[in-house]
CSV table of C-alpha atoms and ligand atoms in Angstrom, one decimal:
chain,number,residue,atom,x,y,z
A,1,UNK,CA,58.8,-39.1,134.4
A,2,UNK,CA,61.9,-37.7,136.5
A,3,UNK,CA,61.3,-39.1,139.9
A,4,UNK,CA,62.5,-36.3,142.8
A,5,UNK,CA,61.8,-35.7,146.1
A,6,UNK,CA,60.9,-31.7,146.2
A,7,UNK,CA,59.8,-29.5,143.3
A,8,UNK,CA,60.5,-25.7,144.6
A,9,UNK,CA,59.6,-22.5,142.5
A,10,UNK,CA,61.1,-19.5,142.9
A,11,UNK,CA,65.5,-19.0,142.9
A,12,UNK,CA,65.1,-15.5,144.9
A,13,UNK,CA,66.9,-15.9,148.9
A,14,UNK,CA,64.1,-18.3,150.0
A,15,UNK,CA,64.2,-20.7,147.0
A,16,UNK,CA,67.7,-21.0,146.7
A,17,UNK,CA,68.9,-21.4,150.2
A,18,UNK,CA,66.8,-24.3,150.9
A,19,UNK,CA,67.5,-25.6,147.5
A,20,UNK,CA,70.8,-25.7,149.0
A,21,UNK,CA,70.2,-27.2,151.9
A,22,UNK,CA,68.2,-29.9,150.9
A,23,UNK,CA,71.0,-30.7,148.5
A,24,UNK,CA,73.5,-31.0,151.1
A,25,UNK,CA,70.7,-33.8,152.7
A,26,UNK,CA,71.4,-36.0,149.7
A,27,UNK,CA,67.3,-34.7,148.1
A,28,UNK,CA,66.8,-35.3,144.5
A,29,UNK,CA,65.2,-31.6,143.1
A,30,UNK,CA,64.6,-29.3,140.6
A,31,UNK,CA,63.9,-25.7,141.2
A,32,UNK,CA,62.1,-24.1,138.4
A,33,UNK,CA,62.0,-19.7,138.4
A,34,UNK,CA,61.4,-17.2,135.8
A,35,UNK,CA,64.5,-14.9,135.6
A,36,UNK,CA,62.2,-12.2,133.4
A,37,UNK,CA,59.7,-12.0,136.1
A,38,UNK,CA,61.4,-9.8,138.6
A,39,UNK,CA,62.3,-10.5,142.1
A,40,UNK,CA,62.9,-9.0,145.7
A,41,UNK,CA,66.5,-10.6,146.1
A,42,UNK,CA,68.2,-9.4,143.3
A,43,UNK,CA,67.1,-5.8,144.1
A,44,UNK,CA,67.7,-5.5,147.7
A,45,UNK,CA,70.0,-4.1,150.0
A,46,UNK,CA,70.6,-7.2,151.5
A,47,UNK,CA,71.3,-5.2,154.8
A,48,UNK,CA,71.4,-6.8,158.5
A,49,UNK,CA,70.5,-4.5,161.1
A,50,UNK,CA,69.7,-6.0,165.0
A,51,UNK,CA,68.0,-2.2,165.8
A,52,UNK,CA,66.4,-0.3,162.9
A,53,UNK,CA,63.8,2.4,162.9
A,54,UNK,CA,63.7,6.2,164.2
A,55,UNK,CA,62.6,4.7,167.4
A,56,UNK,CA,65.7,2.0,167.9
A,57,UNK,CA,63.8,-1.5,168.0
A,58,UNK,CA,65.0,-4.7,168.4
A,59,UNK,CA,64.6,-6.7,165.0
A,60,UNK,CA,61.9,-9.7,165.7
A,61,UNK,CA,64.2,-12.7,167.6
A,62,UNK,CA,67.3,-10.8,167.2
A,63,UNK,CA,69.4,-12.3,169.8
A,64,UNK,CA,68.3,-16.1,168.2
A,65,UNK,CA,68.5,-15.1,164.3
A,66,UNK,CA,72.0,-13.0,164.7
A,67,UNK,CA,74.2,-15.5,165.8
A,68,UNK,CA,72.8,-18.0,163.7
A,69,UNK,CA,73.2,-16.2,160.5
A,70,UNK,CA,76.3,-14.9,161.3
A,71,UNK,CA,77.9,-18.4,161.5
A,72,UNK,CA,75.4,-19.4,158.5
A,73,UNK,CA,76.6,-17.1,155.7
A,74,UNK,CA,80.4,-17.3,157.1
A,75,UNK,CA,80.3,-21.4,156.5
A,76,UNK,CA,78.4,-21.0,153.4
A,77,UNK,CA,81.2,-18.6,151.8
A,78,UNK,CA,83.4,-21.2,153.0
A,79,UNK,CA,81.9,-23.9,151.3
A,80,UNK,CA,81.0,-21.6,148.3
A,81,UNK,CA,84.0,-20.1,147.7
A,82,UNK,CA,83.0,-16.7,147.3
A,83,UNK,CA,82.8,-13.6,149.0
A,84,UNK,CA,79.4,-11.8,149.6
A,85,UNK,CA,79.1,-11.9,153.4
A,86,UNK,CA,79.9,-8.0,155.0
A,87,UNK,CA,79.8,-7.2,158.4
A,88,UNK,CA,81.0,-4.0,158.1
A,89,UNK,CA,78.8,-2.1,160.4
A,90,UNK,CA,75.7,0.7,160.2
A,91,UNK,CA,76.7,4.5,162.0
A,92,UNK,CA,73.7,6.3,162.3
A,93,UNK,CA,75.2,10.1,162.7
A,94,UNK,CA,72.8,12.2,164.9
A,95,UNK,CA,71.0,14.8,163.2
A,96,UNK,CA,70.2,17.1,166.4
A,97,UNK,CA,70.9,17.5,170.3
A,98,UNK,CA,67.5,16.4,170.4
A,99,UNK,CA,67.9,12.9,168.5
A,100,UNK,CA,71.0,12.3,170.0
A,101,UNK,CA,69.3,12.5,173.8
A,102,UNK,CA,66.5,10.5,172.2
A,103,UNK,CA,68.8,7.6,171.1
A,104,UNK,CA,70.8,7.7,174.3
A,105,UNK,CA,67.6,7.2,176.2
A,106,UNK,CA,65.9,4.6,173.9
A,107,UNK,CA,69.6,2.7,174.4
A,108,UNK,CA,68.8,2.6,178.0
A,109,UNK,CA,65.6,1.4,177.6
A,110,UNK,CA,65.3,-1.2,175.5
A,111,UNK,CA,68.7,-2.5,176.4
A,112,UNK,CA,70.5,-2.3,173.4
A,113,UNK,CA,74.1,-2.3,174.4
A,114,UNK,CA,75.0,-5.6,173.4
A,115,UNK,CA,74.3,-4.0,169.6
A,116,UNK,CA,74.8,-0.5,169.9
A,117,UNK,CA,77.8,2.0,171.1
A,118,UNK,CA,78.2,5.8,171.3
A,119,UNK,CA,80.7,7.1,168.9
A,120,UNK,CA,82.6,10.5,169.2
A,121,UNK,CA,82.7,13.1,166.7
A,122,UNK,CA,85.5,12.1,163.9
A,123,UNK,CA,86.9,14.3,162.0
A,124,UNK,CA,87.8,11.7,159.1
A,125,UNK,CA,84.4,10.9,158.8
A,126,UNK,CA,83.2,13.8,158.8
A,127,UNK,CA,85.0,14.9,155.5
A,128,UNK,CA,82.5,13.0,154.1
A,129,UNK,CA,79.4,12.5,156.5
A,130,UNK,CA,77.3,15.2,158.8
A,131,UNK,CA,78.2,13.8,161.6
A,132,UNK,CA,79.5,16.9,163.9
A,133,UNK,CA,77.5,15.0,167.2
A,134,UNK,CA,78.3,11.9,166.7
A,135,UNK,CA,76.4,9.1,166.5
A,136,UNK,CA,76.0,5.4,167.3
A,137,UNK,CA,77.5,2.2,166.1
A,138,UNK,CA,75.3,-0.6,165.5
A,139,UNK,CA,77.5,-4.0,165.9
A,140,UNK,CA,76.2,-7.1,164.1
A,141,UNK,CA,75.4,-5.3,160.9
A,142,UNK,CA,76.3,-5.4,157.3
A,143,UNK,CA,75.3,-6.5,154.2
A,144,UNK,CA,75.6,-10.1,151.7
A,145,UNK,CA,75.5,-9.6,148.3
A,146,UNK,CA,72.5,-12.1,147.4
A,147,UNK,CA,73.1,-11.4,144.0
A,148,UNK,CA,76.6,-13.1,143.7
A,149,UNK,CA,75.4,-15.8,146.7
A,150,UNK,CA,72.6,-16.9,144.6
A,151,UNK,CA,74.6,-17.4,141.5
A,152,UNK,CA,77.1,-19.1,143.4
A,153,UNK,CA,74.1,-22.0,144.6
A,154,UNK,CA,72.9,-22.2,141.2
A,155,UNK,CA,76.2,-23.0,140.3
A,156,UNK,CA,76.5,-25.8,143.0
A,157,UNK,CA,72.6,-27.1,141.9
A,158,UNK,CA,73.6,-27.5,138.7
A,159,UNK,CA,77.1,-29.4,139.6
A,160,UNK,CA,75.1,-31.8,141.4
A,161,UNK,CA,73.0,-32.9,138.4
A,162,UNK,CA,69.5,-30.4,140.0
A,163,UNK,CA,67.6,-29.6,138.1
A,164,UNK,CA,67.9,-25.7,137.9
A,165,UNK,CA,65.2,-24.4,135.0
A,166,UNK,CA,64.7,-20.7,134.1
A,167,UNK,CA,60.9,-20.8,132.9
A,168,UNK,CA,57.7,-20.0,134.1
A,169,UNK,CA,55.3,-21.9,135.9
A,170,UNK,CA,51.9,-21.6,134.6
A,171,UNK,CA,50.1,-22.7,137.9
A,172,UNK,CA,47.8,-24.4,136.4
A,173,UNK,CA,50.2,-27.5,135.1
A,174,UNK,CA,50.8,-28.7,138.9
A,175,UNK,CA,48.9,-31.3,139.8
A,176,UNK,CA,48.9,-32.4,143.1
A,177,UNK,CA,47.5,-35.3,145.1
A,178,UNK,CA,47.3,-37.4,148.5
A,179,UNK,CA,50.5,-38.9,147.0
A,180,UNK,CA,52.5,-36.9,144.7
A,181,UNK,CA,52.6,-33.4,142.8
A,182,UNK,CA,52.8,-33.6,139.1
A,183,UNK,CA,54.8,-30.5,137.1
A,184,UNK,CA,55.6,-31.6,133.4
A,185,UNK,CA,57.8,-34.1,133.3
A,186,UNK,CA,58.8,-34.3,136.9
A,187,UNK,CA,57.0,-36.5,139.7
A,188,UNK,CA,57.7,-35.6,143.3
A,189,UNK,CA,57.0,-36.2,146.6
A,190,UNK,CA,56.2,-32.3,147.5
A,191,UNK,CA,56.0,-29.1,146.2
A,192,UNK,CA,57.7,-26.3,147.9
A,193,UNK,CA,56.6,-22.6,146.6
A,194,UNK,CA,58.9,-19.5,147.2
A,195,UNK,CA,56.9,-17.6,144.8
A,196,UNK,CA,57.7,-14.8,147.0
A,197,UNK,CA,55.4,-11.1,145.8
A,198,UNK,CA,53.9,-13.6,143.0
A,199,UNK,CA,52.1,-16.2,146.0
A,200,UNK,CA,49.4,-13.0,144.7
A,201,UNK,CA,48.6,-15.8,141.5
A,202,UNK,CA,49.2,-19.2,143.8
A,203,UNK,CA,46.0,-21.2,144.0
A,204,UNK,CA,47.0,-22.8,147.2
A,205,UNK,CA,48.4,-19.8,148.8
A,206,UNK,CA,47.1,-16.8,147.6
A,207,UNK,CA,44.6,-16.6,150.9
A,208,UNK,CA,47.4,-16.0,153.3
A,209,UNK,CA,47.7,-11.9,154.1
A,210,UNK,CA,50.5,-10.3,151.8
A,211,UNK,CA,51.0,-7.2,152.5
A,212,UNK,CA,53.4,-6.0,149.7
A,213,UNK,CA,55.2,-3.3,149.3
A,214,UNK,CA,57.7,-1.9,146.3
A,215,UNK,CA,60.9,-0.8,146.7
A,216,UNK,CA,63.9,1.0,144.9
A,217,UNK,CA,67.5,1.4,145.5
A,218,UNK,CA,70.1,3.3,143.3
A,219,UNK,CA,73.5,2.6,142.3
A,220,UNK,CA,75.7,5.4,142.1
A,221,UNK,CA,79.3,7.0,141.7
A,222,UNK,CA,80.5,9.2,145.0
A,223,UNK,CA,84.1,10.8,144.1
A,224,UNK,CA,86.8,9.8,146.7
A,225,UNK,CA,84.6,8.6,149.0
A,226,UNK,CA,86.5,7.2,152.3
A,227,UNK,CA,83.4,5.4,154.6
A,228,UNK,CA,83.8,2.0,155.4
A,229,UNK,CA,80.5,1.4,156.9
A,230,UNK,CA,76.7,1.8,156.1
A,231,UNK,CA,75.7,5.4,156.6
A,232,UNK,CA,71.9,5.6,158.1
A,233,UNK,CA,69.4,8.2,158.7
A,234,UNK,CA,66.3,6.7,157.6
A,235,UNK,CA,67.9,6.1,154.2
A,236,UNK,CA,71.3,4.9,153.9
A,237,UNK,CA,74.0,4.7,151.9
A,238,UNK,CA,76.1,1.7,151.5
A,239,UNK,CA,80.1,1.6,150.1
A,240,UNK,CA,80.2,-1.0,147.2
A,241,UNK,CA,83.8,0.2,146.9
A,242,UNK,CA,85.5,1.5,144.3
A,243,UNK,CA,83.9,4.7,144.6
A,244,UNK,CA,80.5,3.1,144.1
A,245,UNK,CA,77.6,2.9,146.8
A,246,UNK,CA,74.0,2.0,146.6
A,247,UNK,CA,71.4,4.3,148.3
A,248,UNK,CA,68.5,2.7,149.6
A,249,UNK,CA,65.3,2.2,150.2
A,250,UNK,CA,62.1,3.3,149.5
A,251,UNK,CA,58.9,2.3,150.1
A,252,UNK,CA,55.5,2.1,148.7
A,253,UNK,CA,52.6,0.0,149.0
A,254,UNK,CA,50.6,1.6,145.6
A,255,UNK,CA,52.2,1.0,142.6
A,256,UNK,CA,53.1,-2.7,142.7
A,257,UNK,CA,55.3,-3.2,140.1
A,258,UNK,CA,58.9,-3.6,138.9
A,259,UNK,CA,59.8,-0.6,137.3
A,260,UNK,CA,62.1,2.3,138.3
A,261,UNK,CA,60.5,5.8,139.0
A,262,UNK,CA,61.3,9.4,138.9
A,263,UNK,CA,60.0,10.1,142.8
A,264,UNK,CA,61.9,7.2,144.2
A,265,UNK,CA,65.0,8.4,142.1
A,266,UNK,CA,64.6,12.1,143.8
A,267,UNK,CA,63.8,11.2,146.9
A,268,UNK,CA,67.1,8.7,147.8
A,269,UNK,CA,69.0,11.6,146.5
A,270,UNK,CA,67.7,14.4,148.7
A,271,UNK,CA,67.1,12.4,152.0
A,272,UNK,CA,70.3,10.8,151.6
A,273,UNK,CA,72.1,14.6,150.3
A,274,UNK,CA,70.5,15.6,153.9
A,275,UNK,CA,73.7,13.8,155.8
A,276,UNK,CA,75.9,13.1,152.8
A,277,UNK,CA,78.4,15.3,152.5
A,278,UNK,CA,79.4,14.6,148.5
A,279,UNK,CA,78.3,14.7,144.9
A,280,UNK,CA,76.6,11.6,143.8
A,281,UNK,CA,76.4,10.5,140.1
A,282,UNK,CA,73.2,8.4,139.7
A,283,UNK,CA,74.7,4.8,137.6
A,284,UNK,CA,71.8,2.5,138.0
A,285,UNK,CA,68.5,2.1,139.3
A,286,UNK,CA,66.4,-0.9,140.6
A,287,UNK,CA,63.1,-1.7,141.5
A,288,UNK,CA,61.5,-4.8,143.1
A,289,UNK,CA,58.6,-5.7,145.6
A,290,UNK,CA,59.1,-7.3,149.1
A,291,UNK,CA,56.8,-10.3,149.7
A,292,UNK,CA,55.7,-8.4,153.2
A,293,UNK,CA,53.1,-9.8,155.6
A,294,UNK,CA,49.6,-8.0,157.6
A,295,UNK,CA,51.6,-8.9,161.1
A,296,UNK,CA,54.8,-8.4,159.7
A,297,UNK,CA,55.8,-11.9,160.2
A,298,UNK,CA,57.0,-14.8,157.8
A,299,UNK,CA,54.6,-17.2,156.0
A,300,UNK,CA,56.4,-21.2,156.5
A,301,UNK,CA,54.2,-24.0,156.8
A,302,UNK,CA,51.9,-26.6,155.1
A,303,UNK,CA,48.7,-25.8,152.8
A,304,UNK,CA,45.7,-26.9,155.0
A,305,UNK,CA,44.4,-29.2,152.7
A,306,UNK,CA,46.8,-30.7,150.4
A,307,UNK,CA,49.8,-32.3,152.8
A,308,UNK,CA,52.6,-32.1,150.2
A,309,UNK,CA,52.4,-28.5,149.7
A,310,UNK,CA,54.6,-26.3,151.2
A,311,UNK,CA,55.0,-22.6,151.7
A,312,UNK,CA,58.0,-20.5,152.6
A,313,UNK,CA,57.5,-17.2,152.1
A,314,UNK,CA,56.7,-14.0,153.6
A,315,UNK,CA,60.5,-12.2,154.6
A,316,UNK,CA,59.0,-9.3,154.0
A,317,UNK,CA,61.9,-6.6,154.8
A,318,UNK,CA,64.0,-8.9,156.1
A,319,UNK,CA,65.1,-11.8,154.2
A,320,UNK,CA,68.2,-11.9,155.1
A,321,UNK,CA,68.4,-11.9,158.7
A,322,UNK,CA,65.3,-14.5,158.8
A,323,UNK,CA,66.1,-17.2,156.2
A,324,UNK,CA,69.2,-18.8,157.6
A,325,UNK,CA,67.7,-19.9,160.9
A,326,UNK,CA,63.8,-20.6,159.8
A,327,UNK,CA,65.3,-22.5,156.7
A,328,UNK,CA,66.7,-25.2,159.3
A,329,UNK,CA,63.8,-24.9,160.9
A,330,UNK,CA,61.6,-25.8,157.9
A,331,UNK,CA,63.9,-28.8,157.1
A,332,UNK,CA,62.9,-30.1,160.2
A,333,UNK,CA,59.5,-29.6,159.7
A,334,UNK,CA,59.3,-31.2,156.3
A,335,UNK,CA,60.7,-34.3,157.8
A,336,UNK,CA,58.4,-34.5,161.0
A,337,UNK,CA,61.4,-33.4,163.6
A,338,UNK,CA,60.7,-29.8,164.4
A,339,UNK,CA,58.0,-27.4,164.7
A,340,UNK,CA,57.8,-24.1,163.0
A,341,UNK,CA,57.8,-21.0,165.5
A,342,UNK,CA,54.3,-20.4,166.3
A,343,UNK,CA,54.7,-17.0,165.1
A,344,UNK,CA,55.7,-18.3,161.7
A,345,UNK,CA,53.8,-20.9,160.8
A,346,UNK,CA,51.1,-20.1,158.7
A,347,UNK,CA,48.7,-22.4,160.8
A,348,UNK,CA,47.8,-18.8,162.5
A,349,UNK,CA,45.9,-17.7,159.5
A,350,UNK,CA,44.0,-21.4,158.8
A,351,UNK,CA,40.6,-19.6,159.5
A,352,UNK,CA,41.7,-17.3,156.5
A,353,UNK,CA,41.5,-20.5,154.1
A,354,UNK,CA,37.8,-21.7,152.5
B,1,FAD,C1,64.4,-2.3,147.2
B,1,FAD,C2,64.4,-3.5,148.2
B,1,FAD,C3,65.4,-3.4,149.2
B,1,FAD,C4,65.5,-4.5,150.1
B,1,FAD,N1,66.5,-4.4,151.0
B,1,FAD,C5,66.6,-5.5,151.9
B,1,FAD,C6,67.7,-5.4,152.8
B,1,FAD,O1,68.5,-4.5,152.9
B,1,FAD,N2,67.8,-6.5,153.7
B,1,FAD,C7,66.9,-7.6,153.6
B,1,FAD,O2,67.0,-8.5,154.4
B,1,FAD,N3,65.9,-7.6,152.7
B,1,FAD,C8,65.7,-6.6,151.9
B,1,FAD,N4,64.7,-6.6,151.0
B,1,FAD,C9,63.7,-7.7,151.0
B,1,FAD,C10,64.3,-9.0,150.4
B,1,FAD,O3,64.5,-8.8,149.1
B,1,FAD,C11,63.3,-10.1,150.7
B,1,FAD,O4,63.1,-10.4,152.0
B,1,FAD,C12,63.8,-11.5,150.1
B,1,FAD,O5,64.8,-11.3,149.1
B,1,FAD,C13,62.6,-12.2,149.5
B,1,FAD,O6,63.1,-13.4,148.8
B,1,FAD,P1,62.1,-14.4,148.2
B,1,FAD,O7,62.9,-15.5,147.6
B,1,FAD,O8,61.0,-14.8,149.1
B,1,FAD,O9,61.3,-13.6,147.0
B,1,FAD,P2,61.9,-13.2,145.6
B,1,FAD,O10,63.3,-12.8,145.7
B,1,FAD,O11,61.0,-12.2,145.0
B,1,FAD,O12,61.9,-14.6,144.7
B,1,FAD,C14,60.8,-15.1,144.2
B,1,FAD,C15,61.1,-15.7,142.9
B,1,FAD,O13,60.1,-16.5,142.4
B,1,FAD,C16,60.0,-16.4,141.0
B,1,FAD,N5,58.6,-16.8,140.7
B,1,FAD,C17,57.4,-16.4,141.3
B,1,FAD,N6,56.4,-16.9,140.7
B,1,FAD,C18,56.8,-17.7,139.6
B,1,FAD,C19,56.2,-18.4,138.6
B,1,FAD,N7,54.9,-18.6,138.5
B,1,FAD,N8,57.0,-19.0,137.7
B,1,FAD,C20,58.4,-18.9,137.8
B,1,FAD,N9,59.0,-18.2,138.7
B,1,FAD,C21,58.3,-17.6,139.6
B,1,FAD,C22,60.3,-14.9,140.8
B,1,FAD,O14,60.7,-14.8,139.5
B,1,FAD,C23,61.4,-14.7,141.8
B,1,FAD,O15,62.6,-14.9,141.2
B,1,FAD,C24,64.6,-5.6,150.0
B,1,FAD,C25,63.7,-5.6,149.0
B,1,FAD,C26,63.6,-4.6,148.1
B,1,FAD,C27,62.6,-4.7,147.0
């Protein structure tokens, strides 16, 4: 038997970042995903945005997560050695008088100056954006590339002799007990799952209100295209350089699944065409399915029953802009310091579990 302190499964943006984490706290772990299964991280966006939605709201503990993450991912790049943290900015050109008086007064009320500014018509832009009003600036924004972050932490895991195993984890083979949890050949003192859209199959977990829903970006080829920021009306548009942007997102809460479609494919291109000024040359196409919650908030906490199993799951939409803060919060957690926000912890949903 390999004696560790934390089994985790699942390597998407939950999984890995507190895999990290715990390895900088000196734990002993092995972190076990199937790369054939499909997951949310390596298909999203990976966009931060403080004020989304037609009717400008402030994302959930925006003025906490922001400042946190922000120092978070720049330390981490630091320490990684890589580059796949973006601030580069959303503009969301207004499509009418009317939207643009709408924005200016939602602004107002719901206070959103320390995140949002008024930008002037510019001609520049506008040789490749609709943008003949305007529109606003959202500060604080951008994108990380999870895909090359999470390579980058396996990397690290497996230079400091984790255990890092691409297989599948028939649920069934955990045991777990007052003590210990049991998987294979490996003893430990907890189990942490981050089993994100697949919690669905989770014995312990699959009681707790998912509220999933699918969605698709596409990868393609704009000719001499000049916008260094995230372009945004409802869908957006996002310069990968090179030429190359990803359009994004779509979403659907019927067909669960992983694979690409037709409809999601059209309808990128023409929502996206409605503000985009150039010809786009479809690359690539992804599919995935956010681990989304019934009250849109995250899933952290401990099983109800079985003390040594752990949950952290439940980004939903937002992965990125939540994990960094709740991960340190969860550390705490797991060794008796800190509470999980009330909000957060899955203790809310305890009646849920027979
Ligand atoms: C199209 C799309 C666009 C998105 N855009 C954004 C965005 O712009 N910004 C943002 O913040 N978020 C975005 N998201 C959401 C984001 O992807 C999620 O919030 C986050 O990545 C979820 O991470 P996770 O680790 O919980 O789940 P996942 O990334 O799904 O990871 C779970 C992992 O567990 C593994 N696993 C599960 N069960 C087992 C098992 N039994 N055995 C072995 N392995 C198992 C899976 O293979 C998977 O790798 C988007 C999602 C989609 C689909």
């Amino acid at each position: 038997m390999k004696t560790l302190d934390y089994i985790i499964v699942g390597r998407g943006l939950a999984g890995s970042l507190l895999a990290n984490e715990l390895t900088n706290q000196g734990k002993k772990i092995a972190i076990v995903s199937d790369e054939s299964m499909g997951s949310s991280s390596l298909v999203a966006g990976g966009m931060f945005n403080p004020v989304t939605g037609k009717n400008l709201g402030k994302t959930w503990l925006a003025d906490k997560l922001f400042p946190y993450f922000f120092e978070y991912y720049q330390a981490l790049e630091k320490e990684l050695q890589a580059s796949f943290f973006h601030p580069i900015g959303v503009f969301r050109p207004f499509s009418n008088e009317e939207n643009k008086a709408y924005f200016a007064r939602q602004m107002e009320h719901n206070d959103l100056y320390d995140y949002l500014e008024l930008q002037a018509p510019d001609s520049l832009l506008q040789q490749d954006i609709k943008s003949e009003l305007g529109g606003l600036n959202t500060k604080m924004a951008g994108w990380v590339d999870i895909k090359v972050m999470l390579e980058k932490i396996k990397e690290k895991l497996s230079s400091k002799g984790q255990y890092v195993l691409n297989e599948f984890v028939d649920y069934k083979q955990i045991k777990i007990n007052s003590e210990r949890v049991f998987y294979k050949d490996f003893e430990a003192k907890a189990i942490i799952f981050c089993d994100g859209f697949f919690a669905k199959n989770n014995p312990w977990f699959s009681w707790l209100p998912f509220n999933p829903v699918k969605g698709e970006t596409v990868i393609a080829e704009v000719e001499n295209y000049n916008v260094s920021k995230i372009m945004n009306q409802g869908k957006w548009v996002m310069p990968l350089g090179k030429n190359k942007v990803r359009l994004g997102a779509t979403y659907s809460w019927h067909r669960l699944d992983f694979e690409n479609t037709d409809e999601a494919r059209e309808e990128l291109i023409s929502k996206t065409g409605k503000f985009l000024k150039r010809h786009v040359k479809v690359l690539g196409q992804q599919a995935g399915v956010r681990p989304s919650t019934t009250d849109r908030r995250p899933f952290f906490g401990v099983h109800p029953k079985e003390k040594n199993a752990f949950c952290f799951n439940g980004l939903g939409t937002k992965g990125v802009s939540i994990a960094p803060f709740f991960v340190e919060q969860f550390l705490g957690f797991l060794s008796g310091e800190k509470d999980i926000h009330p909000e957060a912890n899955i203790e809310r949903f305890y009646s849920l579990f027979s």
